[in-house]
Short mmCIF file of C-alpha atoms in Angstrom, two decimals:
data_model
loop_
_atom_site.label_atom_id
_atom_site.label_comp_id
_atom_site.label_asym_id
_atom_site.label_seq_id
_atom_site.Cartn_x
_atom_site.Cartn_y
_atom_site.Cartn_z
CA MET K 22 13.77 34.70 -11.49
CA MET K 23 10.08 31.71 -10.49
CA LYS K 24 12.83 29.63 -8.36
CA HIS K 25 12.38 25.64 -9.59
CA ALA K 26 11.67 21.75 -7.84
CA VAL K 27 11.81 18.86 -9.68
CA LEU K 28 9.55 16.21 -8.11
CA ILE K 29 11.43 12.27 -8.97
CA ASN K 30 8.25 10.21 -8.42
CA ASN K 31 9.27 6.60 -7.68
CA SER K 32 5.39 4.83 -7.51
CA TYR K 33 2.35 5.28 -9.37
CA VAL K 34 1.24 7.95 -10.91
CA GLU K 35 -1.85 9.33 -8.72
CA ASN K 36 0.98 9.80 -5.49
CA LEU K 37 -0.76 11.62 -3.48
CA SER K 38 3.15 12.74 -2.01
CA VAL K 39 3.77 14.56 -5.32
CA ARG K 40 0.19 15.67 -5.77
CA TYR K 41 0.21 17.32 -2.13
CA LEU K 42 4.01 19.05 -2.87
CA SER K 43 3.27 20.20 -6.49
CA ALA K 44 -0.18 21.48 -5.88
CA TYR K 45 1.21 23.65 -2.30
CA LEU K 46 4.19 24.99 -3.80
CA LYS K 47 2.78 26.18 -7.05
CA HIS K 48 0.65 28.42 -4.81
CA LYS K 49 3.48 29.87 -3.13
CA GLY K 50 4.34 30.61 -6.28
CA PHE K 51 6.70 27.76 -7.61
CA ARG K 52 7.53 26.99 -11.09
CA ILE K 53 6.42 23.05 -10.21
CA SER K 54 8.23 20.40 -12.08
CA ILE K 55 6.90 16.03 -11.58
CA ILE K 56 9.32 13.24 -13.49
CA HIS K 57 7.32 9.21 -13.25
CA TYR K 58 9.97 7.33 -13.39
CA GLU K 59 7.87 3.96 -12.80
CA GLY K 60 5.47 3.96 -15.03
CA ARG K 61 2.56 1.37 -14.30
CA LYS K 62 4.56 -1.63 -15.21
CA ASP K 63 8.96 -1.48 -15.24
CA ASP K 64 10.73 -3.11 -12.05
CA VAL K 65 11.58 -1.19 -9.78
CA PHE K 66 14.38 -2.94 -7.98
CA ASN K 67 15.86 -2.96 -11.43
CA LEU K 68 18.17 0.31 -11.50
CA LEU K 69 17.87 2.77 -14.48
CA PRO K 70 18.93 2.45 -17.42
CA GLU K 71 22.28 5.44 -18.53
CA GLU K 72 20.56 7.34 -20.97
CA SER K 73 17.18 7.99 -18.54
CA LEU K 74 19.71 9.30 -15.68
CA LYS K 75 21.59 10.95 -18.99
CA LEU K 76 18.37 12.78 -19.35
CA LEU K 77 17.17 13.10 -16.04
CA SER K 78 20.53 15.53 -15.56
CA GLU K 79 20.26 17.41 -18.20
CA TYR K 80 16.35 17.86 -17.43
CA CYS K 81 17.79 19.34 -14.15
CA HIS K 82 20.70 20.73 -15.03
CA ASP K 83 19.13 24.40 -13.81
CA CYS K 84 16.64 23.81 -11.23
CA ASP K 85 16.75 25.36 -8.18
CA LEU K 86 15.82 21.74 -5.73
CA VAL K 87 15.77 18.24 -6.41
CA GLY K 88 12.78 16.04 -3.76
CA ILE K 89 13.09 12.12 -4.56
CA SER K 90 10.00 10.47 -3.69
CA LEU K 91 10.16 6.88 -1.60
CA LEU K 92 6.84 5.36 -0.84
CA THR K 93 8.59 2.08 0.61
CA THR K 94 12.21 0.69 1.54
CA HIS K 95 11.72 -1.28 -1.59
CA GLN K 96 12.65 1.96 -3.99
CA LEU K 97 15.78 2.73 -2.27
CA LYS K 98 17.95 0.80 -4.55
CA ARG K 99 17.14 2.99 -7.00
CA SER K 100 17.22 6.23 -5.29
CA ILE K 101 20.92 6.30 -3.83
CA GLN K 102 21.68 5.04 -7.85
CA ILE K 103 19.72 8.40 -8.68
CA ASN K 104 20.58 10.77 -6.18
CA ASN K 105 24.57 9.74 -6.48
CA TYR K 106 24.02 9.81 -10.22
CA LEU K 107 22.59 13.55 -10.29
CA LYS K 108 25.08 14.75 -7.28
CA GLY K 109 27.35 14.41 -10.31
CA LYS K 110 25.46 16.68 -13.14
CA ILE K 111 24.03 19.26 -10.80
CA LYS K 112 24.26 21.87 -8.60
CA ALA K 113 21.01 21.30 -7.42
CA LYS K 114 20.82 20.60 -3.60
CA ILE K 115 18.81 17.36 -3.12
CA ILE K 116 15.96 16.16 -0.96
CA TRP K 117 13.93 12.85 -0.54
CA GLY K 118 10.99 12.16 1.41
CA GLY K 119 8.35 9.77 2.30
CA VAL K 120 6.98 7.97 5.07
CA PRO K 121 10.10 5.37 5.28
CA VAL K 122 12.64 8.34 5.39
CA ILE K 123 10.41 10.40 7.96
CA CYS K 124 10.69 6.98 10.42
CA ASP K 125 14.22 5.93 10.41
CA PRO K 126 15.44 9.86 9.81
CA HIS K 127 18.56 8.26 10.51
CA PHE K 128 19.60 5.34 8.19
CA TYR K 129 18.11 7.75 5.30
CA LEU K 130 20.62 10.12 5.56
CA GLN K 131 23.73 7.35 4.87
CA TYR K 132 22.26 8.37 1.21
CA ALA K 133 21.51 11.69 1.11
CA ASP K 134 22.11 15.08 2.02
CA TYR K 135 18.86 16.66 2.80
CA ILE K 136 15.49 14.48 4.08
CA CYS K 137 11.98 15.24 5.37
CA VAL K 138 11.18 14.57 8.39
CA GLY K 139 7.67 16.05 8.88
CA GLU K 140 5.66 16.52 5.90
CA GLY K 141 7.32 18.15 2.75
CA GLU K 142 5.18 21.35 1.78
CA THR K 143 6.18 23.56 4.55
CA VAL K 144 10.37 21.90 4.46
CA MET K 145 10.74 22.06 0.25
CA ALA K 146 8.70 25.79 0.52
CA ASP K 147 11.42 27.16 2.53
CA PHE K 148 14.44 25.79 0.99
CA LEU K 149 13.34 26.71 -2.70
CA SER K 150 12.15 31.04 -0.07
CA GLY K 151 16.11 31.03 0.74
CA LYS K 152 16.35 29.46 4.53
CA GLU K 153 18.99 28.19 5.56
CA PRO K 154 18.88 24.54 6.89
CA ALA K 155 19.14 24.99 10.46
CA ASP K 156 16.63 27.15 9.79
CA ILE K 157 14.02 25.00 8.62
CA LYS K 158 11.30 23.10 10.57
CA GLY K 159 10.73 19.41 9.52
CA LEU K 160 14.53 18.92 8.30
CA GLY K 161 17.22 16.76 8.65
CA TYR K 162 21.16 17.09 6.78
CA LYS K 163 24.33 16.73 6.81
CA SER K 164 26.64 18.53 8.80
CA LYS K 165 29.61 20.52 7.83
CA ASP K 166 31.57 18.02 9.81
CA GLY K 167 29.14 14.68 8.95
CA LYS K 168 27.18 15.45 11.87
CA PHE K 169 23.72 14.24 11.45
CA ILE K 170 21.09 16.67 12.43
CA ILE K 171 17.52 16.67 13.18
CA ASN K 172 15.18 19.69 13.31
CA SER K 173 11.92 20.10 15.72
CA ILE K 174 8.36 18.88 13.18
CA PRO K 175 6.09 21.74 12.78
CA ASN K 176 2.58 20.89 13.08
CA PHE K 177 0.25 18.90 10.13
CA LEU K 178 -0.81 21.11 7.62
CA ASP K 179 -4.80 21.92 7.23
CA LEU K 180 -5.88 20.02 4.90
CA ASN K 181 -9.20 21.48 3.84
CA LYS K 182 -7.11 24.76 3.93
CA ILE K 183 -4.14 23.46 0.76
CA PRO K 184 -4.61 23.89 -3.02
CA ILE K 185 -6.55 20.13 -3.47
CA PRO K 186 -4.14 17.81 -5.79
CA PHE K 187 -5.40 17.19 -8.74
CA LEU K 188 -2.69 15.91 -10.80
CA ASP K 189 -1.02 17.31 -12.65
CA MET K 190 -0.64 17.41 -16.16
CA GLU K 191 0.99 19.97 -17.72
CA ASN K 192 4.11 19.86 -16.37
CA GLY K 193 4.53 16.29 -15.58
CA PHE K 194 6.39 13.95 -17.02
CA ILE K 195 7.33 10.09 -17.47
CA LEU K 196 10.37 8.66 -18.14
CA ARG K 197 11.33 6.44 -20.27
CA GLY K 198 14.42 5.44 -21.80
CA ARG K 199 15.67 7.86 -24.23
CA LYS K 200 12.68 9.98 -23.55
CA MET K 201 10.24 11.84 -21.43
CA ILE K 202 6.55 11.64 -22.46
CA PRO K 203 4.49 14.66 -21.78
CA LEU K 204 1.63 12.67 -18.82
CA LYS K 205 -1.03 14.90 -20.50
CA ASN K 206 -0.21 13.01 -23.91
CA GLU K 207 0.44 9.07 -21.74
CA LEU K 208 -1.63 9.54 -19.71
CA ALA K 209 -4.81 11.73 -20.33
CA PRO K 210 -6.17 8.67 -23.09
CA SER K 211 -4.77 5.75 -21.11
CA LEU K 212 -6.27 6.09 -17.11
CA SER K 213 -9.04 3.48 -16.69
CA SER K 214 -9.04 3.86 -12.21
CA TYR K 215 -8.08 6.96 -9.98
CA SER K 216 -6.81 7.02 -6.52
CA ILE K 217 -8.54 9.23 -4.34
CA PHE K 218 -8.28 9.92 -0.55
CA SER K 219 -11.03 10.59 1.23
CA VAL K 220 -9.38 10.57 5.06
CA ARG K 221 -6.00 10.75 5.84
CA GLY K 222 -3.97 8.86 7.88
CA CYS K 223 -5.04 5.31 10.20
CA PRO K 224 -6.64 4.80 13.65
CA TYR K 225 -4.79 1.31 14.08
CA SER K 226 -0.88 0.79 15.32
CA CYS K 227 0.24 -2.89 13.63
CA SER K 228 3.97 -3.05 15.04
CA TYR K 229 4.42 -4.30 11.32
CA CYS K 230 3.53 -0.85 8.80
CA LEU K 231 4.81 2.60 10.07
CA ASN K 232 1.81 3.97 10.96
CA SER K 233 2.94 3.09 14.82
CA LYS K 234 6.28 5.22 14.36
CA LEU K 235 4.52 7.71 12.96
CA LYS K 236 1.84 8.41 15.26
CA ARG K 237 4.87 8.21 17.85
CA VAL K 238 6.60 11.99 15.53
CA PHE K 239 3.80 13.01 14.85
CA SER K 240 2.16 13.18 18.82
CA ASN K 241 1.68 16.45 19.83
CA LYS K 242 1.23 17.60 16.61
CA GLY K 243 -2.10 17.75 14.97
CA SER K 244 -4.88 15.47 15.05
CA PHE K 245 -3.03 12.24 12.97
CA ILE K 246 -6.46 11.25 10.96
CA ARG K 247 -8.04 13.70 9.04
CA LEU K 248 -10.87 14.01 7.91
CA ILE K 249 -10.95 15.62 3.85
CA GLU K 250 -14.16 18.26 2.61
CA ILE K 251 -16.30 15.96 1.45
CA SER K 252 -16.74 18.98 -1.52
CA ARG K 253 -13.32 18.22 -1.98
CA VAL K 254 -12.92 15.54 -2.02
CA ILE K 255 -16.37 15.47 -5.62
CA LYS K 256 -14.07 18.02 -6.16
CA GLU K 257 -10.96 16.39 -7.47
CA LEU K 258 -13.30 13.08 -8.90
CA GLU K 259 -15.13 15.72 -11.08
CA TRP K 260 -11.75 17.02 -12.58
CA ALA K 261 -10.50 13.21 -12.47
CA LYS K 262 -13.69 12.19 -14.94
CA GLU K 263 -13.26 15.41 -17.41
CA ASN K 264 -9.33 15.08 -17.33
CA PHE K 265 -9.88 11.26 -17.92
CA VAL K 266 -12.05 10.15 -20.63
CA ASN K 267 -11.90 6.54 -20.42
CA LEU K 268 -11.47 6.67 -17.04
CA LYS K 269 -13.55 3.75 -15.48
CA GLN K 270 -13.56 3.10 -12.05
CA VAL K 271 -12.39 4.90 -8.40
CA ILE K 272 -10.59 3.44 -5.77
CA PHE K 273 -10.68 5.46 -2.13
CA ASP K 274 -7.55 4.86 -0.41
CA ASP K 275 -8.41 5.00 2.87
CA ASP K 276 -7.72 2.81 6.04
CA ASP K 277 -10.14 2.87 7.35
CA PHE K 278 -13.09 4.77 4.78
CA PHE K 279 -15.94 3.44 7.46
CA ILE K 280 -14.19 6.13 10.30
CA ARG K 281 -16.78 8.80 9.01
CA PRO K 282 -19.58 10.15 11.43
CA GLU K 283 -22.76 7.89 9.49
CA ASN K 284 -24.27 10.65 8.73
CA GLU K 285 -20.69 12.05 7.36
CA LEU K 286 -20.62 9.34 5.36
CA GLU K 287 -24.07 9.65 4.27
CA ASN K 288 -24.00 12.74 2.75
CA LEU K 289 -20.38 11.20 1.04
CA LEU K 290 -22.01 8.44 -0.71
CA ASN K 291 -24.86 10.60 -2.64
CA ALA K 292 -22.49 13.14 -3.43
CA TYR K 293 -20.62 10.31 -4.92
CA THR K 294 -24.06 8.55 -7.15
CA GLU K 295 -24.59 11.67 -7.70
CA ARG K 296 -22.00 13.66 -10.07
CA ILE K 297 -20.09 11.07 -9.88
CA ASP K 298 -21.21 8.20 -10.48
CA LEU K 299 -19.04 5.53 -11.32
CA PRO K 300 -18.71 1.93 -10.49
CA VAL K 301 -15.61 1.60 -7.27
CA TYR K 302 -12.96 -1.23 -6.88
CA TYR K 303 -12.46 -1.22 -3.75
CA ILE K 304 -12.82 0.90 -0.76
CA GLN K 305 -10.88 -0.77 2.51
CA THR K 306 -12.44 0.03 6.31
CA ASN K 307 -12.19 -2.30 8.88
CA ILE K 308 -14.42 -5.76 10.44
CA ARG K 309 -14.81 -3.72 14.43
CA HIS K 310 -16.24 -0.65 12.46
CA ILE K 311 -18.37 -2.68 10.25
CA THR K 312 -22.10 -2.48 10.86
CA ASP K 313 -26.12 -2.92 10.06
CA SER K 314 -26.71 0.60 8.77
CA LYS K 315 -22.89 0.97 7.66
CA VAL K 316 -23.41 -1.39 4.93
CA ARG K 317 -26.52 -0.62 4.42
CA LEU K 318 -25.84 3.00 3.04
CA ILE K 319 -23.57 1.09 0.19
CA THR K 320 -26.31 -1.37 -1.15
CA GLU K 321 -28.71 1.24 -0.58
CA SER K 322 -26.93 3.89 -2.54
CA GLY K 323 -27.16 2.55 -5.94
CA ILE K 324 -22.58 1.60 -6.02
CA GLU K 325 -21.53 -0.47 -8.10
CA LEU K 326 -18.78 -1.25 -5.10
CA LYS K 327 -16.63 -4.37 -6.69
CA TRP K 328 -15.00 -4.99 -3.12
CA LEU K 329 -14.09 -3.61 0.74
CA LYS K 330 -10.98 -4.69 1.58
CA ILE K 331 -11.19 -5.85 5.33
CA GLY K 332 -7.53 -6.73 6.62
CA LEU K 333 -7.35 -10.18 8.80
CA GLN K 334 -3.92 -10.85 8.70
CA SER K 335 -3.21 -13.73 10.81
CA ALA K 336 -6.81 -16.12 11.54
CA SER K 337 -3.96 -16.81 15.21
CA GLU K 338 -5.27 -14.82 18.16
CA ARG K 339 -1.42 -14.93 20.03
CA ILE K 340 0.02 -13.87 16.47
CA ASN K 341 -2.42 -10.76 16.29
CA LYS K 342 -2.09 -9.66 20.07
CA ASP K 343 1.84 -10.20 20.57
CA VAL K 344 3.53 -10.06 17.01
CA PHE K 345 0.98 -8.29 15.13
CA ASN K 346 -0.42 -5.70 17.60
CA ARG K 347 -4.64 -5.84 16.45
CA ASN K 348 -7.67 -7.40 18.03
CA PHE K 349 -9.07 -10.24 17.43
CA ASP K 350 -11.46 -12.16 17.62
CA LYS K 351 -13.14 -14.79 15.39
CA ASN K 352 -17.32 -14.49 16.22
CA ILE K 353 -16.48 -10.63 15.03
CA PHE K 354 -15.14 -11.27 11.63
CA PHE K 355 -17.78 -14.79 10.94
CA ASN K 356 -20.54 -12.74 12.36
CA GLY K 357 -19.49 -9.84 10.30
CA LEU K 358 -18.37 -11.53 6.68
CA LYS K 359 -21.66 -13.68 7.09
CA MET K 360 -23.85 -9.77 7.24
CA LEU K 361 -21.32 -8.75 3.79
CA ALA K 362 -22.57 -11.86 2.49
CA SER K 363 -25.35 -11.88 3.59
CA ARG K 364 -25.78 -8.33 1.42
CA GLY K 365 -23.96 -9.57 -1.64
CA VAL K 366 -20.74 -7.38 -0.95
CA ARG K 367 -17.89 -9.23 -1.77
CA VAL K 368 -14.85 -9.18 0.52
CA MET K 369 -11.39 -9.29 0.24
CA LEU K 370 -9.38 -10.42 2.73
CA ASP K 371 -4.86 -9.77 3.08
CA VAL K 372 -3.54 -12.19 5.14
CA ILE K 373 0.32 -12.07 6.05
CA SER K 374 2.19 -14.83 5.47
CA ASP K 375 5.14 -17.20 5.67
CA ASN K 376 5.66 -15.48 9.49
CA PRO K 377 9.21 -16.66 11.47
CA TYR K 378 7.10 -16.11 14.15
CA GLU K 379 4.01 -18.71 13.12
CA THR K 380 3.52 -21.84 15.38
CA PHE K 381 2.22 -25.28 14.29
CA SER K 382 -0.62 -23.76 16.41
CA ASP K 383 -1.73 -20.92 15.00
CA LYS K 384 -0.72 -22.32 11.62
CA TYR K 385 -4.00 -24.81 12.39
CA GLU K 386 -5.77 -22.27 14.51
CA SER K 387 -5.92 -20.06 10.74
CA LEU K 388 -6.98 -23.51 9.27
CA LEU K 389 -9.39 -24.39 11.98
CA PHE K 390 -10.90 -20.65 11.44
CA TYR K 391 -10.80 -20.93 6.98
CA HIS K 392 -12.83 -23.78 6.75
CA GLY K 393 -15.86 -22.74 9.73
CA LEU K 394 -15.19 -18.67 7.31
CA ILE K 395 -16.99 -21.38 4.56
CA LYS K 396 -19.65 -23.59 6.86
CA GLU K 397 -20.86 -19.58 7.32
CA ILE K 398 -20.70 -17.80 3.62
CA ARG K 399 -20.52 -20.07 1.41
CA ASN K 400 -24.93 -20.88 1.27
CA SER K 401 -25.77 -17.45 2.30
CA SER K 402 -24.13 -15.45 -0.61
CA THR K 403 -25.54 -15.46 -3.52
CA ARG K 404 -21.81 -13.81 -5.73
CA ASP K 405 -19.56 -16.69 -7.13
CA ILE K 406 -17.15 -15.30 -5.39
CA PRO K 407 -18.46 -13.60 -1.72
CA ILE K 408 -14.44 -14.34 0.05
CA LYS K 409 -10.79 -13.74 -1.56
CA ILE K 410 -8.07 -13.86 0.51
CA TYR K 411 -5.45 -11.60 -1.16
CA ASP K 412 -2.05 -12.98 0.79
CA HIS K 413 1.53 -11.38 1.27
CA LYS K 414 5.14 -12.50 2.35
CA LEU K 415 6.11 -10.94 6.06
CA MET K 416 8.46 -8.32 5.57
CA PHE K 417 9.96 -6.27 8.11
CA TYR K 418 10.21 -2.57 7.19
CA PRO K 419 12.81 -0.37 9.33
CA GLY K 420 10.84 2.22 11.75
CA ALA K 421 8.71 -0.07 12.39
CA ASN K 422 7.63 -1.46 16.43
CA LEU K 423 8.49 -5.38 14.64
CA TYR K 424 11.33 -4.92 12.36
CA ALA K 425 12.94 -4.00 15.83
CA LYS K 426 11.85 -6.77 17.29
CA ALA K 427 12.95 -9.25 14.79
CA GLU K 428 16.31 -7.84 14.74
CA LYS K 429 17.05 -7.66 18.56
CA ASP K 430 15.14 -11.36 18.66
CA GLY K 431 17.87 -12.71 15.55
CA VAL K 432 15.20 -12.97 12.92
CA ILE K 433 16.06 -10.62 10.11
CA GLY K 434 20.61 -9.96 9.63
CA ASN K 435 22.18 -5.81 9.57
CA ASP K 436 22.00 -7.13 5.65
CA TYR K 437 17.52 -7.06 5.73
CA VAL K 438 17.36 -3.90 4.06
CA SER K 439 20.14 -4.75 1.13
CA HIS K 440 19.92 -8.85 0.35
CA ILE K 441 15.11 -8.83 0.63
CA LEU K 442 14.22 -5.69 0.45
CA SER K 443 15.32 -3.73 -2.85
CA LYS K 444 15.13 -7.18 -4.14
CA ARG K 445 11.58 -8.41 -3.76
CA ASN K 446 8.48 -7.19 -2.16
CA THR K 447 5.29 -8.66 -0.35
CA LEU K 448 3.23 -10.18 -3.17
CA ARG K 449 3.83 -14.15 -2.98
CA LYS K 450 4.10 -14.99 -6.92
CA GLN K 451 7.42 -15.84 -6.86
CA LYS K 452 8.97 -19.39 -7.00
CA GLU K 453 10.55 -19.61 -2.81
CA ASP K 454 6.84 -18.62 -2.30
CA ILE K 455 4.64 -21.80 -3.59
CA ASP K 456 4.87 -23.37 -0.21
CA ASN K 457 1.89 -24.79 2.71
CA ASP K 458 1.04 -21.60 3.57
CA ALA K 459 0.19 -20.61 0.07
CA PHE K 460 -1.73 -24.11 -0.12
CA ILE K 461 -4.04 -23.18 2.32
CA VAL K 462 -4.96 -20.32 0.74
CA ALA K 463 -5.17 -21.08 -3.09
CA LEU K 464 -7.73 -23.81 -1.30
CA PHE K 465 -9.17 -21.62 0.47
CA ASN K 466 -10.13 -19.38 -2.81
CA LYS K 467 -10.68 -22.17 -4.84
CA ALA K 468 -13.77 -23.21 -1.64
CA ILE K 469 -15.50 -20.99 -0.55
CA ARG K 470 -17.18 -20.60 -3.66
CA LYS K 471 -20.21 -22.99 -5.90
CA GLY K 472 -19.15 -25.58 -8.07
CA ARG K 473 -17.31 -29.13 -8.28
CA ILE K 474 -13.78 -28.51 -8.23
CA PRO K 475 -14.03 -26.17 -5.29
CA LEU K 476 -16.66 -29.14 -3.09
CA ILE K 477 -12.46 -30.65 -3.96
CA ALA K 478 -10.65 -28.29 -2.56
CA TYR K 479 -13.60 -27.62 0.64
CA GLY K 480 -13.04 -32.28 1.03
CA LEU K 481 -8.85 -31.58 0.66
CA LEU K 482 -9.38 -28.58 4.00
CA LYS K 483 -11.69 -31.35 6.26
CA ILE K 484 -9.21 -33.84 5.46
CA LEU K 485 -6.50 -31.21 6.74
CA ARG K 486 -8.41 -31.02 10.20
CA VAL K 487 -7.21 -33.83 10.71
CA LYS K 488 -4.41 -32.29 12.69
CA LEU K 489 -2.29 -35.59 12.54
CA ILE K 490 -2.51 -34.88 9.12
CA PHE K 491 -1.95 -31.72 8.92
CA SER K 492 0.88 -32.27 11.25
CA LEU K 493 2.53 -33.95 8.36
CA MET K 494 1.97 -31.81 5.46
CA ILE K 495 3.10 -29.31 7.79
CA ARG K 496 6.47 -30.90 9.63
CA LEU K 497 7.30 -32.21 4.96
CA ASN K 498 7.00 -28.76 4.20
CA ILE K 499 5.13 -31.21 1.33
CA TRP K 500 4.32 -27.91 -0.75
CA LYS K 501 6.90 -25.80 -0.13
CA ASN K 502 8.70 -29.26 -2.85
CA TYR K 503 6.33 -30.01 -4.72
CA SER K 504 7.63 -30.43 -7.73
CA ALA K 505 9.43 -32.97 -6.91
CA PHE K 506 6.30 -34.51 -7.87
CA SER K 507 4.06 -31.81 -9.52
CA LYS K 508 4.39 -32.69 -13.63
CA THR K 509 2.61 -35.58 -13.46
CA ARG K 510 -0.73 -34.29 -15.27
CA THR K 511 -3.00 -35.29 -13.45
CA VAL K 512 -1.39 -33.81 -10.18
CA GLU K 513 -0.36 -30.99 -13.18
CA ARG K 514 -4.16 -30.09 -13.63
CA PHE K 515 -5.40 -29.83 -9.91
CA LEU K 516 -2.80 -27.66 -8.77
CA LYS K 517 -3.78 -25.62 -11.76
CA SER K 518 -7.49 -25.96 -10.86
CA ILE K 519 -6.92 -24.45 -7.35
CA ARG K 520 -4.77 -21.35 -8.17
CA VAL K 521 -7.40 -18.20 -8.40
#
């Protein structure tokens, strides 16, 4: 009888991890079902209702293996809930996997009996084939006496020799309350944006990111940067166009799209325009990989690129070097962004704020960078919004280098995961996030545009360049306490006008 594994996906429906697992395991002859329990608008920090847990246990009752996929530590609380509920209701073993689990296996073995400490495809295939835990490479587990056992990790798979990770529409379901809705009924008519990877792996080792740990875990296991063959990328996107009738755009979620050699990049763009020809919402890259010739390939390809996404993270040289482990050169950013603006390419800049390691000098350096960037860009761009900053709260993730540093420095306590990571994400949209950092970002996002209000915002940035005034704003934490005076109509109208 065909062995049956149920994969529980807690992230967005196109989650790459469960797609690769499903495609690989089906190719090996196993029956695979995927239950997407978050959906696109669900709050992952809330626990599942009893009716959903009961339906899950009923569906998994006779299966042979259950896999719980974690994309981020934010999903820990809900994963624990599902794990513990199913353990009391079904006979199948439950295994956890995902980047956070790989990066901190001992932490997750507190909650799970079995975990993937390498890529999960071969681990789950070996499990379903009946191998003993001690013989499964890439498996972590608890021994009978409660000890944590971490087996050796196998080499990377060749991504160009395993099945293309098409989204499984026939065996996928969305769990919603007491209903298990077939993915083909829910997603096929509604999905308008499709995410894809053409490159697997990140070339950088930023301290706040788990990639720095992944590189150590998988050292000598194969190339950490794996390029997906162009024919496979196009074949997957052709499948997406055929199956999602309302598909409007594509997202290339590679950590650095421009890491491909220039001739391969040109071939990919030509194939895309010829056979896919959908707008691209964004591609991501590093400012150091932006060259005039690569940008020309994009602009002359005919692709409608809405945004080019670049990580700034901080405009402080000290924070980048000593805290984030990033190379930062103000002039490289200015020259690159100015060139992009002159070619009409709109840029998303990711920044990380609410950083306890920042000093007044770091914040002031960032302010001067933003002001100087506006001077460089605003008049050279033909776009109404040439640059938009996306502001993220600095958070510390178990396994990342910065997490260990923050623990050692006393910046975070032992309860950080349960009190912070299990309750909020990096998006700065909560009341507590209205502070001086958020105000400066909002001023930049308004001042970079054209018009009367942007000129006022730019004027405020110029005033804040006076060190004494900026110092007073920081010391008094004015915008953290702005609610005391923001109820006047004039101030309220202005605050609303600069929000983007």
